[in-house]
Coordinates of N, CA and C in Angstrom, one line a residue:
M1 N 86.3 114.9 70.3 CA 88.4 114.9 69.9 C 87.5 115.6 71.0
A2 N 89.4 114.4 71.4 CA 90.0 114.5 73.3 C 91.3 115.1 73.1
C3 N 92.0 115.3 74.2 CA 93.2 115.8 74.6 C 93.6 115.7 75.8
S4 N 94.6 116.1 76.3 CA 95.0 116.6 77.7 C 96.0 117.5 77.9
L5 N 95.6 118.3 78.5 CA 96.5 119.1 79.2 C 97.7 119.2 79.4
P6 N 98.6 120.2 78.9 CA 100.1 119.4 79.4 C 100.6 118.9 80.9
A7 N 101.3 117.3 81.2 CA 101.2 116.9 82.0 C 102.6 117.4 82.6
T8 N 103.4 117.7 82.9 CA 104.7 119.0 83.1 C 105.0 119.5 84.8
A9 N 105.0 119.1 85.9 CA 105.1 119.8 87.0 C 105.6 120.8 86.5
S10 N 105.2 122.0 87.7 CA 105.3 123.2 87.0 C 105.3 124.0 88.8
V11 N 104.7 123.5 90.3 CA 105.0 123.4 91.5 C 106.3 123.3 91.7
V12 N 107.3 123.5 91.9 CA 107.7 123.0 92.2 C 108.8 123.8 94.0
A13 N 110.1 122.8 94.2 CA 109.6 123.4 96.0 C 111.1 123.3 95.4
E14 N 112.2 124.3 96.8 CA 112.9 124.9 96.7 C 114.5 124.3 96.3
R15 N 114.3 123.0 97.6 CA 115.5 121.4 97.1 C 114.7 120.0 97.6
T16 N 115.3 119.3 97.2 CA 114.6 118.0 97.4 C 114.7 116.9 98.4
R17 N 115.5 117.9 99.7 CA 114.7 117.3 101.0 C 114.8 118.7 102.0
V18 N 113.8 117.2 102.8 CA 114.0 118.2 104.2 C 114.2 117.1 104.9
I19 N 115.5 118.1 106.4 CA 115.9 117.3 106.8 C 115.7 117.5 108.8
F20 N 114.9 116.8 109.5 CA 115.1 116.8 110.5 C 115.7 116.4 111.7
S21 N 116.4 117.0 112.0 CA 117.5 117.2 113.6 C 117.2 117.0 115.1
E22 N 117.2 116.1 115.8 CA 116.7 115.5 116.7 C 116.8 116.8 117.4
G23 N 115.7 117.4 117.9 CA 116.1 118.8 118.9 C 114.6 119.6 118.0
N24 N 114.8 119.5 116.3 CA 114.0 120.3 115.4 C 113.0 120.2 115.4
T25 N 112.1 120.4 115.9 CA 110.3 119.7 115.2 C 110.0 121.1 114.5
E26 N 110.7 121.9 113.5 CA 109.5 122.8 111.8 C 110.9 123.2 111.6
E27 N 110.5 122.8 110.1 CA 111.2 123.3 109.0 C 110.2 123.9 108.5
S28 N 111.4 124.2 107.5 CA 110.2 125.3 106.6 C 111.2 124.4 105.0
L29 N 109.6 124.6 103.8 CA 109.4 124.4 102.8 C 109.1 126.3 101.6
Q30 N 110.0 126.2 100.7 CA 109.4 126.6 100.1 C 108.7 126.7 98.5
L31 N 107.5 127.0 97.9 CA 107.4 126.6 96.5 C 106.9 127.4 95.9
V32 N 107.2 127.2 94.2 CA 106.6 128.0 93.4 C 106.3 127.9 92.5
N33 N 104.9 128.0 92.0 CA 104.1 128.3 90.8 C 104.7 128.5 90.1
S34 N 105.6 128.2 88.4 CA 106.3 128.8 87.8 C 104.8 128.5 86.1
N35 N 103.5 128.0 86.6 CA 102.4 128.1 85.4 C 102.6 129.2 85.4
S36 N 102.0 130.2 83.9 CA 100.9 131.1 83.6 C 99.9 130.8 84.2
Y37 N 99.0 130.0 84.8 CA 97.6 130.1 85.1 C 97.6 129.2 87.0
P38 N 96.7 130.3 87.8 CA 96.6 129.5 89.2 C 96.6 128.3 89.3
V39 N 96.7 127.3 89.9 CA 97.1 126.1 90.4 C 96.1 125.8 91.6
A40 N 95.3 125.2 92.2 CA 95.1 124.2 93.3 C 96.2 123.8 93.7
V41 N 96.6 123.6 94.7 CA 97.5 122.5 95.9 C 97.3 121.2 97.1
Q42 N 98.0 120.6 97.3 CA 97.5 119.6 97.9 C 98.6 118.8 98.2
V43 N 99.1 119.3 100.4 CA 100.0 119.1 100.3 C 99.9 118.0 101.4
W44 N 100.5 117.0 102.0 CA 100.9 115.7 103.9 C 101.4 114.8 102.9
V45 N 102.4 114.3 104.2 CA 103.1 113.4 104.5 C 102.7 112.5 104.9
D46 N 103.6 110.8 104.3 CA 103.6 109.8 103.9 C 104.5 108.8 103.8
D47 N 104.4 107.8 104.1 CA 105.6 106.9 104.5 C 105.9 106.3 103.1
G48 N 105.2 107.3 101.3 CA 105.6 106.7 100.5 C 104.3 105.4 99.3
D49 N 103.9 105.4 100.4 CA 102.5 104.5 99.0 C 101.9 105.6 98.5
L50 N 102.4 104.8 97.2 CA 101.4 105.9 95.8 C 99.9 105.4 95.8
A51 N 99.1 104.9 96.5 CA 97.7 104.9 96.6 C 97.8 105.2 97.9
A52 N 97.9 105.3 98.7 CA 97.3 106.4 100.1 C 96.4 107.4 99.5
T53 N 96.3 108.0 100.0 CA 95.8 110.5 100.1 C 95.7 110.0 101.3
P54 N 95.6 111.4 101.7 CA 96.0 112.5 102.6 C 95.7 112.1 103.9
E55 N 93.8 111.4 103.6 CA 93.7 111.0 105.4 C 94.0 109.6 105.5
K56 N 94.2 109.3 104.9 CA 95.1 107.2 105.3 C 96.9 107.5 105.5
S57 N 97.1 108.5 105.5 CA 98.3 109.3 105.2 C 99.3 108.7 106.6
I58 N 100.6 107.8 107.3 CA 100.8 107.5 107.7 C 102.3 108.4 108.1
S59 N 101.4 109.0 109.1 CA 103.6 109.9 109.0 C 103.3 111.0 110.8
P60 N 104.2 110.9 110.9 CA 104.9 111.5 112.3 C 104.9 114.2 111.6
V61 N 104.7 113.8 110.0 CA 105.2 115.6 110.6 C 103.5 115.6 110.0
L62 N 103.8 116.5 110.6 CA 101.9 117.3 110.2 C 102.6 118.5 108.3
V63 N 101.5 119.2 107.3 CA 101.9 120.4 106.8 C 100.7 121.7 106.9
L64 N 101.7 122.9 107.2 CA 100.7 123.4 106.8 C 101.2 124.2 106.4
P65 N 99.9 125.5 105.8 CA 98.3 124.7 104.8 C 98.6 123.7 104.2
P66 N 97.8 122.8 104.4 CA 97.6 121.4 103.7 C 96.0 121.8 102.3
L67 N 96.1 122.4 102.0 CA 95.4 122.6 100.8 C 95.1 124.8 100.8
F68 N 95.5 125.2 99.4 CA 95.7 126.3 98.7 C 96.2 126.4 98.0
R69 N 95.3 128.1 97.2 CA 96.0 128.4 96.1 C 96.3 128.7 96.2
L70 N 97.0 128.8 94.6 CA 99.3 129.3 94.2 C 98.8 130.2 92.6
Q71 N 99.5 131.5 92.4 CA 98.5 131.8 91.9 C 99.8 131.9 90.6
P72 N 99.6 132.2 89.4 CA 100.7 132.1 88.7 C 102.1 133.2 89.2
Q73 N 103.2 132.4 89.2 CA 104.3 133.0 89.6 C 105.0 133.2 91.0
A74 N 103.5 132.6 91.8 CA 103.6 133.0 93.0 C 104.5 131.9 93.9
Q75 N 104.8 132.6 95.3 CA 104.9 131.5 96.1 C 104.7 131.3 97.8
R76 N 104.3 130.4 98.2 CA 103.9 130.0 99.6 C 105.0 129.1 100.2
S77 N 104.7 129.0 101.1 CA 105.8 128.8 102.6 C 104.7 127.8 103.2
L78 N 105.9 126.5 102.8 CA 104.9 125.1 104.0 C 105.3 125.5 104.8
R79 N 105.0 125.1 106.8 CA 105.7 124.3 108.0 C 105.4 122.9 107.1
L80 N 106.0 122.3 107.9 CA 106.7 121.0 107.4 C 106.9 121.0 109.8
I81 N 105.6 120.6 111.0 CA 106.4 120.3 112.0 C 106.2 118.9 112.5
L82 N 107.3 118.7 113.2 CA 107.9 117.2 113.5 C 107.2 116.8 115.0
S83 N 106.4 116.1 115.3 CA 105.5 115.3 116.8 C 105.8 113.9 116.2
G84 N 105.3 113.2 117.4 CA 106.6 111.6 118.0 C 107.3 110.8 117.5
A85 N 108.2 112.2 117.6 CA 109.5 112.0 117.7 C 109.9 111.3 118.5
S86 N 109.8 110.3 119.6 CA 110.2 109.9 120.8 C 110.0 108.6 120.0
K87 N 109.0 108.3 118.9 CA 108.8 106.9 118.5 C 109.9 106.0 117.5
L88 N 110.5 107.3 117.5 CA 110.4 106.9 116.0 C 112.4 106.4 115.8
P89 N 113.1 105.8 115.3 CA 114.6 104.8 115.8 C 115.2 105.3 116.2
V90 N 116.8 105.5 116.7 CA 117.0 106.4 117.6 C 118.8 105.6 117.1
D91 N 118.7 105.0 116.0 CA 119.7 103.9 115.6 C 120.4 104.7 114.8
R92 N 119.2 105.2 113.5 CA 119.0 105.0 112.2 C 118.6 106.2 111.3
E93 N 118.4 106.8 110.4 CA 117.2 108.0 110.5 C 116.4 107.3 110.0
S94 N 115.0 107.5 110.1 CA 114.2 107.5 109.6 C 113.4 107.8 108.0
A95 N 112.5 107.3 106.9 CA 112.8 108.8 105.6 C 111.2 108.5 106.0
F96 N 109.9 110.0 105.7 CA 109.3 109.7 105.2 C 109.1 110.6 104.0
W97 N 107.9 111.3 102.8 CA 107.5 111.9 102.2 C 107.0 112.5 102.2
L98 N 106.9 114.0 102.0 CA 106.1 115.1 100.5 C 105.3 115.1 99.9
N99 N 104.5 114.4 100.0 CA 103.4 115.1 98.5 C 103.2 116.1 97.9
V100 N 102.9 116.3 96.8 CA 103.0 117.8 96.3 C 101.2 117.6 96.1
Y101 N 100.1 118.4 95.4 CA 99.6 117.1 94.5 C 99.2 118.0 93.8
E102 N 99.2 118.6 92.8 CA 98.9 120.3 91.7 C 97.2 120.0 90.9
I103 N 96.2 120.8 90.8 CA 95.4 120.6 90.4 C 95.3 122.1 88.9
P104 N 95.0 121.8 88.2 CA 95.5 122.8 87.3 C 93.5 123.0 87.1
P105 N 93.5 124.5 86.9 CA 92.2 124.9 86.6 C 91.6 123.7 84.7
K106 N 90.4 123.8 85.1 CA 90.1 123.2 84.5 C 90.0 124.0 83.0
A107 N 89.7 123.6 81.7 CA 89.7 124.5 80.5 C 89.1 124.0 79.7
T108 N 89.3 125.2 78.9 CA 87.9 125.6 78.3 C 87.7 125.3 76.8
P109 N 87.2 123.9 76.1 CA 87.0 123.4 75.2 C 86.8 124.8 73.9
K110 N 87.7 124.6 72.4 CA 87.3 125.2 72.1 C 86.2 125.7 70.2
T111 N 85.8 124.1 70.6 CA 85.2 124.0 69.7 C 83.7 122.7 70.4
E112 N 82.8 123.3 70.0 CA 81.5 122.3 70.0 C 82.1 120.9 70.6
D113 N 83.0 119.2 68.8 CA 83.1 118.5 69.7 C 84.6 118.1 70.5
E114 N 85.2 119.0 70.6 CA 86.3 119.1 71.6 C 86.4 118.6 72.6
S115 N 86.5 117.9 73.3 CA 86.9 118.1 75.2 C 88.4 117.9 75.5
L116 N 88.0 118.2 76.6 CA 89.8 118.4 77.3 C 90.0 117.7 78.5
V117 N 91.2 116.5 79.3 CA 91.1 116.4 80.0 C 92.3 116.7 81.1
T118 N 91.6 117.2 82.1 CA 92.8 117.4 83.4 C 93.5 117.3 83.8
L119 N 94.7 117.6 84.0 CA 95.6 115.9 84.9 C 96.0 116.7 86.2
A120 N 95.9 115.9 86.8 CA 95.9 117.2 88.4 C 97.8 115.6 88.2
L121 N 98.7 116.5 89.2 CA 100.0 116.2 88.7 C 100.6 116.2 91.4
R122 N 101.7 115.0 90.7 CA 102.0 115.3 92.0 C 103.5 114.1 92.1
M123 N 103.4 115.5 92.6 CA 105.4 115.2 93.1 C 105.7 114.3 94.8
Q124 N 107.0 113.8 95.0 CA 107.1 114.1 96.2 C 108.5 114.2 96.2
Y125 N 108.6 114.9 98.1 CA 109.6 114.8 98.2 C 110.5 113.9 98.5
K126 N 111.3 113.8 100.4 CA 111.7 113.4 100.9 C 113.0 113.9 102.1
V127 N 111.8 113.7 103.6 CA 111.6 113.6 104.2 C 111.8 112.9 105.4
F128 N 113.3 113.3 105.8 CA 114.4 112.4 107.0 C 114.3 113.1 107.8
Y129 N 114.6 112.2 109.5 CA 114.4 112.4 110.6 C 115.4 112.2 110.7
R130 N 116.7 112.6 111.8 CA 117.9 112.4 111.6 C 118.3 112.4 113.5
P131 N 118.4 110.6 114.2 CA 118.6 111.4 115.6 C 120.4 111.6 115.7
K132 N 120.4 112.5 116.8 CA 121.4 113.0 117.7 C 122.5 112.5 117.2
S133 N 122.1 111.3 117.6 CA 123.2 110.2 117.0 C 124.1 110.5 117.0
L134 N 123.7 111.2 115.3 CA 124.1 110.4 113.8 C 124.9 112.1 113.2
Q135 N 125.6 112.1 113.0 CA 126.0 114.0 112.0 C 125.8 113.4 110.6
A136 N 126.1 114.4 109.9 CA 125.6 113.9 108.5 C 126.8 113.7 108.2
P137 N 126.0 112.6 107.1 CA 127.3 111.6 106.5 C 128.6 111.6 105.7
G138 N 128.4 112.4 105.4 CA 129.9 113.5 104.6 C 130.1 112.3 103.2
D139 N 130.6 112.2 103.1 CA 131.8 110.5 101.9 C 131.7 109.2 102.7
T140 N 131.4 109.3 103.8 CA 131.6 108.5 104.8 C 130.6 107.1 104.1
L141 N 129.2 107.6 103.5 CA 128.4 107.0 103.2 C 128.9 106.5 101.9
G142 N 129.0 107.1 101.2 CA 129.9 106.3 99.7 C 130.5 105.0 100.0
K143 N 131.1 105.4 100.7 CA 132.8 104.5 100.8 C 132.5 102.9 101.5
A144 N 131.2 103.1 102.5 CA 130.8 102.3 103.4 C 130.0 101.3 102.2
L145 N 129.4 101.5 101.3 CA 128.4 100.5 100.3 C 129.8 99.4 99.2
T146 N 128.9 98.6 99.3 CA 129.5 97.5 98.7 C 128.2 97.3 98.1
F147 N 128.6 96.4 97.1 CA 127.9 96.3 95.8 C 129.1 94.9 95.5
T148 N 127.4 94.1 94.1 CA 128.2 92.8 94.7 C 126.3 92.3 93.1
L149 N 127.4 91.8 92.4 CA 126.9 91.6 90.9 C 125.9 90.0 91.3
E150 N 125.5 90.0 90.9 CA 124.2 89.0 90.7 C 123.5 88.7 89.5
T151 N 123.8 88.1 88.8 CA 122.9 86.4 87.1 C 122.0 85.8 86.6
K152 N 121.1 85.5 86.5 CA 120.5 84.8 85.8 C 119.8 84.6 84.7
G153 N 120.8 84.6 83.4 CA 120.5 83.7 82.9 C 120.5 84.3 81.5
D154 N 120.0 85.9 81.2 CA 120.7 87.4 80.1 C 119.6 87.5 81.0
T155 N 119.6 88.0 82.9 CA 119.4 89.6 83.1 C 120.2 89.5 84.1
A156 N 120.4 91.1 84.4 CA 121.2 90.6 85.8 C 121.3 92.0 86.6
L157 N 121.9 92.0 87.6 CA 121.5 93.1 89.1 C 123.4 93.3 89.3
I158 N 122.3 94.5 89.8 CA 123.3 94.7 91.1 C 123.4 94.6 92.4
R159 N 123.2 94.1 93.3 CA 123.2 94.4 94.8 C 123.9 95.1 95.5
V160 N 123.3 96.3 96.2 CA 123.7 96.9 97.0 C 122.7 97.0 98.8
D161 N 125.0 96.7 99.5 CA 124.7 96.0 100.7 C 125.4 97.9 101.6
N162 N 123.7 98.3 102.0 CA 124.5 99.7 102.9 C 124.5 99.4 104.6
P163 N 125.4 98.9 105.3 CA 125.2 98.6 106.8 C 125.3 100.0 106.9
T164 N 125.1 101.7 106.3 CA 125.0 102.7 107.9 C 123.8 102.6 108.5
P165 N 123.9 103.6 109.3 CA 122.8 104.3 109.7 C 122.0 105.1 109.0
Y166 N 123.0 105.0 107.5 CA 121.6 106.5 107.2 C 120.5 105.4 105.6
Y167 N 120.4 106.1 105.0 CA 120.0 106.4 104.3 C 120.6 107.1 102.6
A168 N 120.8 105.8 101.9 CA 121.2 106.1 100.7 C 120.8 106.5 98.9
S169 N 120.2 108.2 98.9 CA 119.7 107.7 97.5 C 121.1 107.9 96.7
L170 N 120.6 106.8 95.7 CA 121.7 106.9 94.8 C 120.6 107.8 93.1
A171 N 121.0 108.5 93.0 CA 120.6 108.9 91.6 C 121.1 108.1 90.6
S172 N 121.9 107.4 89.5 CA 122.0 107.1 89.1 C 123.4 105.6 89.4
L173 N 123.9 104.1 88.5 CA 124.3 103.7 88.9 C 124.9 103.0 88.1
T174 N 125.9 102.7 87.3 CA 125.8 101.8 85.8 C 127.5 101.3 86.4
L175 N 127.4 99.5 85.5 CA 128.6 99.1 85.4 C 128.5 98.8 84.1
G176 N 130.1 99.0 83.3 CA 130.4 99.7 82.1 C 129.9 100.6 81.5
S177 N 129.1 99.7 80.0 CA 127.8 100.2 79.2 C 126.8 99.9 80.8
T178 N 126.2 99.7 81.5 CA 124.6 99.0 81.9 C 124.2 100.2 82.8
E179 N 123.0 100.4 83.1 CA 122.9 101.2 83.9 C 121.5 100.7 84.6
S180 N 121.3 101.0 85.5 CA 120.0 100.6 86.6 C 119.2 102.3 86.8
L181 N 117.8 101.7 87.2 CA 117.3 103.2 87.3 C 117.2 104.2 89.1
P182 N 117.3 104.7 89.3 CA 117.5 105.2 90.7 C 116.5 104.3 91.5
D183 N 117.2 104.6 92.3 CA 116.6 104.2 94.4 C 117.1 104.7 95.0
M184 N 116.3 104.0 96.1 CA 117.1 104.6 97.9 C 116.8 103.3 98.5
V185 N 118.4 103.3 99.2 CA 118.7 102.2 100.5 C 118.1 102.4 101.5
A186 N 118.1 102.1 102.0 CA 117.7 101.8 103.6 C 118.6 101.5 105.0
P187 N 118.9 102.8 105.8 CA 120.0 102.1 107.4 C 120.0 100.4 106.8
F188 N 120.8 100.2 106.7 CA 121.1 98.7 107.7 C 120.8 97.6 106.5
S189 N 120.2 97.5 105.2 CA 119.9 96.9 104.0 C 120.2 96.7 102.9
K190 N 120.1 95.2 102.1 CA 120.3 95.0 100.8 C 119.6 96.3 100.1
L191 N 119.9 95.9 98.4 CA 118.2 96.7 97.7 C 119.6 96.1 96.3
D192 N 118.4 95.1 95.8 CA 119.4 94.7 94.4 C 118.4 95.8 93.3
F193 N 119.2 96.2 92.6 CA 119.4 97.1 90.7 C 119.6 96.4 89.8
P194 N 118.3 96.3 89.2 CA 117.6 95.3 88.3 C 119.1 96.2 86.5
L195 N 120.4 95.4 86.0 CA 121.1 96.7 84.3 C 120.2 96.6 83.7
N196 N 119.7 97.0 82.8 CA 119.1 96.8 80.9 C 119.5 96.5 80.6
R197 N 120.7 96.0 80.5 CA 121.1 94.7 80.4 C 122.5 93.9 80.6
L198 N 123.1 92.6 80.5 CA 124.4 91.8 81.3 C 125.0 93.0 80.6
A199 N 126.3 93.4 81.4 CA 127.1 94.3 81.6 C 128.6 93.3 80.6
P200 N 129.2 93.8 79.3 CA 130.1 93.8 79.6 C 131.4 92.9 80.0
A201 N 132.0 91.2 80.3 CA 132.7 91.0 80.0 C 134.3 91.4 81.4
G202 N 134.2 91.4 81.9 CA 135.6 92.2 82.8 C 134.9 93.5 83.1
S203 N 133.8 93.6 83.2 CA 133.4 94.8 83.9 C 133.4 94.5 85.6
K204 N 134.0 95.4 86.1 CA 134.2 95.8 87.1 C 134.6 96.5 88.9
T205 N 134.1 97.8 87.7 CA 133.7 98.9 88.5 C 132.4 99.6 88.9
V206 N 132.1 100.0 89.2 CA 130.8 100.5 89.5 C 130.7 102.1 89.6
N207 N 130.1 103.5 89.1 CA 130.0 104.2 89.1 C 128.7 104.4 89.5
F208 N 128.8 104.7 91.3 CA 127.4 105.7 91.0 C 127.2 106.9 91.3
V209 N 126.1 107.2 92.2 CA 125.6 108.9 92.1 C 124.8 109.0 93.6
L210 N 125.8 110.3 95.2 CA 124.9 110.1 96.0 C 124.4 111.7 95.5
I211 N 122.8 111.7 96.4 CA 122.4 113.0 96.1 C 122.8 113.1 98.1
D212 N 123.2 114.1 98.5 CA 123.6 114.7 99.6 C 122.6 115.2 100.4
D213 N 122.8 115.7 101.4 CA 121.9 116.7 102.1 C 121.0 118.1 101.7
L214 N 122.6 118.1 100.3 CA 122.0 120.0 99.7 C 121.4 119.2 99.1
G215 N 121.6 117.8 98.2 CA 121.3 117.8 96.6 C 121.7 117.5 96.1
N216 N 123.0 117.6 96.3 CA 124.0 118.2 95.8 C 124.4 116.5 95.4
R217 N 124.8 116.8 93.6 CA 124.7 115.5 93.5 C 126.5 114.9 93.5
K218 N 126.8 113.8 94.5 CA 128.5 112.6 94.5 C 129.0 112.0 93.6
E219 N 129.5 111.9 92.6 CA 130.6 110.6 92.7 C 130.6 109.7 93.3
F220 N 130.6 108.2 93.0 CA 132.1 107.4 93.6 C 131.8 106.1 92.7
S221 N 133.6 105.7 92.8 CA 133.9 103.8 92.4 C 134.0 103.2 92.6
K222 N 133.7 102.7 93.1 CA 134.0 101.4 93.7 C 133.8 100.1 93.0
N223 N 135.1 99.0 94.2 CA 134.8 97.5 92.4 C 133.7 97.0 93.4
L224 N 132.9 95.3 92.7 CA 132.5 94.9 93.3 C 133.4 94.1 94.3
K225 N 132.3 93.3 95.1 CA 132.6 92.9 96.7 C 132.8 91.4 95.5

């Protein structure tokens, strides 16, 4: 008989994002192991490709240490070092992803006919580079986004237009009683958010939640364009 160990990520970071302002080449991030057992942890930064491996990662951000063991309830500080910032755009933010790969110890089967599958877990945290020409967006980002409803047969989507130089991290987006999965809209771009069903007739107000620099949720409402 085979069974799996619980697949709940328990090595977590103190915050959900790291922001490099131009001129700042190093940031730190605290990790904590809330498990009752030790784990091996591998960390690296890449462009967000889930199929990418640390050896093939593409990023100007180096993480130290890249591999370590974390005891139960212990903490570890990561150093994120930015190099090659001169090659990044100066008119908009750049985004990368910090990967935290958690490998639990192998469990011992309780009986001879029992086998256990140990699951490694991977969490991703956002890493932004913000050029000096840009200040923290505040509420201006939420106010600048525009929304258009598109329907095709029995499917519907909301097209989000982000005319700003900032990444817009939407934690939720709803139109009437319909909602979409969270996603992130790149600077000066558009992204389609599929709805889980058609919106009720007459629905014109989009309610959405943005995640700010500190990881806080900020609620906004905008009429469809």
